[in-house]
Short mmCIF file of C-alpha atoms in Angstrom, two decimals:
data_model
loop_
_atom_site.label_atom_id
_atom_site.label_comp_id
_atom_site.label_asym_id
_atom_site.label_seq_id
_atom_site.Cartn_x
_atom_site.Cartn_y
_atom_site.Cartn_z
CA MET A 3 0.00 0.00 0.00
CA ASN A 4 1.37 3.38 -1.01
CA LEU A 5 0.63 6.03 1.60
CA THR A 6 1.02 9.76 0.96
CA ILE A 7 0.31 12.25 3.73
CA SER A 8 0.58 15.93 2.89
CA GLY A 9 -0.22 19.10 4.76
CA HIS A 10 -1.45 22.40 3.39
CA HIS A 11 -0.77 25.45 5.55
CA LEU A 12 0.40 23.28 8.44
CA GLU A 13 3.49 21.40 9.47
CA LEU A 14 3.11 17.63 9.65
CA THR A 15 4.59 16.38 12.89
CA PRO A 16 5.63 12.77 13.44
CA ALA A 17 2.76 12.48 15.95
CA ILE A 18 0.19 13.43 13.29
CA ARG A 19 1.73 10.99 10.79
CA GLU A 20 1.69 8.19 13.37
CA TYR A 21 -1.92 8.99 14.29
CA VAL A 22 -3.08 8.82 10.66
CA GLN A 23 -1.19 5.56 10.08
CA SER A 24 -2.67 3.96 13.20
CA LYS A 25 -6.18 4.97 12.13
CA LEU A 26 -5.64 3.61 8.60
CA ALA A 27 -4.86 0.20 10.09
CA ARG A 28 -8.61 -0.05 10.76
CA ILE A 29 -9.31 0.30 7.04
CA LYS A 30 -6.73 -2.33 6.11
CA ARG A 31 -8.29 -4.69 8.66
CA HIS A 32 -11.63 -4.57 6.80
CA PHE A 33 -10.30 -4.64 3.24
CA ASP A 34 -6.78 -5.77 2.42
CA ASN A 35 -6.76 -4.92 -1.31
CA VAL A 36 -5.84 -1.26 -0.73
CA ILE A 37 -3.53 -0.07 -3.51
CA ASP A 38 -2.95 3.63 -2.86
CA VAL A 39 -3.92 6.11 -0.12
CA SER A 40 -3.55 9.88 -0.29
CA VAL A 41 -4.30 11.98 2.81
CA ILE A 42 -4.41 15.79 2.69
CA LEU A 43 -4.58 17.72 5.94
CA SER A 44 -5.16 21.46 5.78
CA VAL A 45 -5.92 24.51 7.90
CA ASP A 46 -8.09 27.35 6.63
CA LYS A 47 -8.33 30.67 8.45
CA LEU A 48 -11.87 31.95 8.46
CA THR A 49 -11.31 34.93 10.73
CA GLU A 50 -8.35 36.10 12.75
CA LYS A 51 -9.23 33.86 15.71
CA GLU A 52 -11.11 31.01 14.06
CA LYS A 53 -9.39 28.22 12.13
CA ARG A 54 -11.00 25.33 10.31
CA GLN A 55 -9.18 21.99 10.20
CA LYS A 56 -9.90 19.88 7.14
CA ALA A 57 -8.92 16.30 6.37
CA GLU A 58 -9.39 14.63 2.98
CA ILE A 59 -8.58 11.13 1.82
CA ASN A 60 -8.54 9.41 -1.56
CA VAL A 61 -8.25 5.64 -1.49
CA HIS A 62 -7.69 3.50 -4.56
CA ILE A 63 -8.81 -0.05 -3.85
CA LYS A 64 -9.26 -2.93 -6.22
CA GLY A 65 -12.27 -2.05 -8.31
CA LYS A 66 -13.11 1.41 -6.97
CA ASP A 67 -11.83 4.81 -5.83
CA LEU A 68 -13.18 6.14 -2.54
CA HIS A 69 -13.14 9.75 -1.34
CA ALA A 70 -14.05 11.25 2.02
CA GLU A 71 -13.52 14.59 3.71
CA SER A 72 -14.18 15.99 7.14
CA ILE A 73 -14.05 19.46 8.71
CA ALA A 74 -13.69 20.20 12.43
CA HIS A 75 -12.14 22.71 14.81
CA ASP A 76 -9.56 20.13 15.94
CA LEU A 77 -7.34 18.25 13.47
CA TYR A 78 -7.51 14.99 15.42
CA ALA A 79 -11.33 15.18 15.50
CA ALA A 80 -11.34 15.78 11.74
CA ILE A 81 -9.12 12.72 11.21
CA ASP A 82 -11.38 10.58 13.43
CA ALA A 83 -14.51 11.63 11.54
CA LEU A 84 -12.71 11.08 8.23
CA ILE A 85 -11.72 7.52 9.13
CA ASP A 86 -15.26 6.77 10.33
CA LYS A 87 -16.69 7.92 6.99
CA LEU A 88 -14.12 5.96 5.01
CA ASP A 89 -14.65 2.86 7.13
CA ARG A 90 -18.37 2.90 6.34
CA GLN A 91 -17.61 3.26 2.62
CA VAL A 92 -15.13 0.36 2.67
CA ILE A 93 -17.54 -1.93 4.54
CA LYS A 94 -20.34 -1.03 2.11
CA HIS A 95 -18.08 -1.77 -0.88
CA LYS A 96 -16.97 -5.07 0.64
CA ASP A 97 -20.59 -6.10 1.31
CA ARG A 98 -21.53 -5.31 -2.29
CA LEU A 99 -18.67 -7.45 -3.56
CA GLN A 100 -19.67 -10.36 -1.33
CA GLU A 101 -23.36 -10.09 -2.32
CA HIS A 102 -22.41 -9.99 -5.98
CA HIS A 103 -20.26 -13.11 -5.67
CA SER A 104 -22.88 -14.99 -3.68
CA MET A 105 -25.56 -14.14 -6.27
CA ALA A 106 -23.28 -15.34 -9.07
CA LYS A 107 -22.81 -18.66 -7.27
CA ARG A 108 -26.55 -19.16 -6.74
CA LEU A 109 -27.73 -18.39 -10.28
CA PRO A 110 -26.07 -21.28 -12.17
CA ASP A 111 -27.42 -23.83 -9.63
CA ASP A 112 -31.03 -22.58 -9.86
CA THR A 113 -31.18 -22.15 -13.63
CA PRO A 114 -30.69 -25.80 -14.77
CA THR A 115 -33.27 -27.12 -12.27
CA ASP A 116 -35.88 -24.67 -13.52
CA ALA A 117 -35.13 -25.55 -17.13
CA VAL A 118 -35.44 -29.30 -16.43
CA ALA A 119 -38.68 -28.84 -14.47
CA GLY A 120 -40.17 -26.72 -17.26
CA ALA A 121 -39.22 -29.26 -19.96
CA ALA A 122 -40.82 -32.21 -18.14
#
């Protein structure tokens, strides 16, 4: 898995990198065919006192590209919300793949029996 973590208007500390990597382990636990991950962390100044922390992720997995983004006042909270969103997307994609494969296995077994019953 290729992992790219970049920061816009903020300095990436080793603690932030480690935090993102530990959270991404949850994604790899659910779906191991992850090819490429790109994480962009940014800070936007809205007013002089208020800052908005934004986290974005693009994940290229086998068969699909997933994108999620989250905005919060705290960078760690934005990362947590981002991983939660991405985790739901990965689980949904995995369920769709499993349903598709189970349907493909059931169809050939049912079809010949119906054809034989209809011919008799």
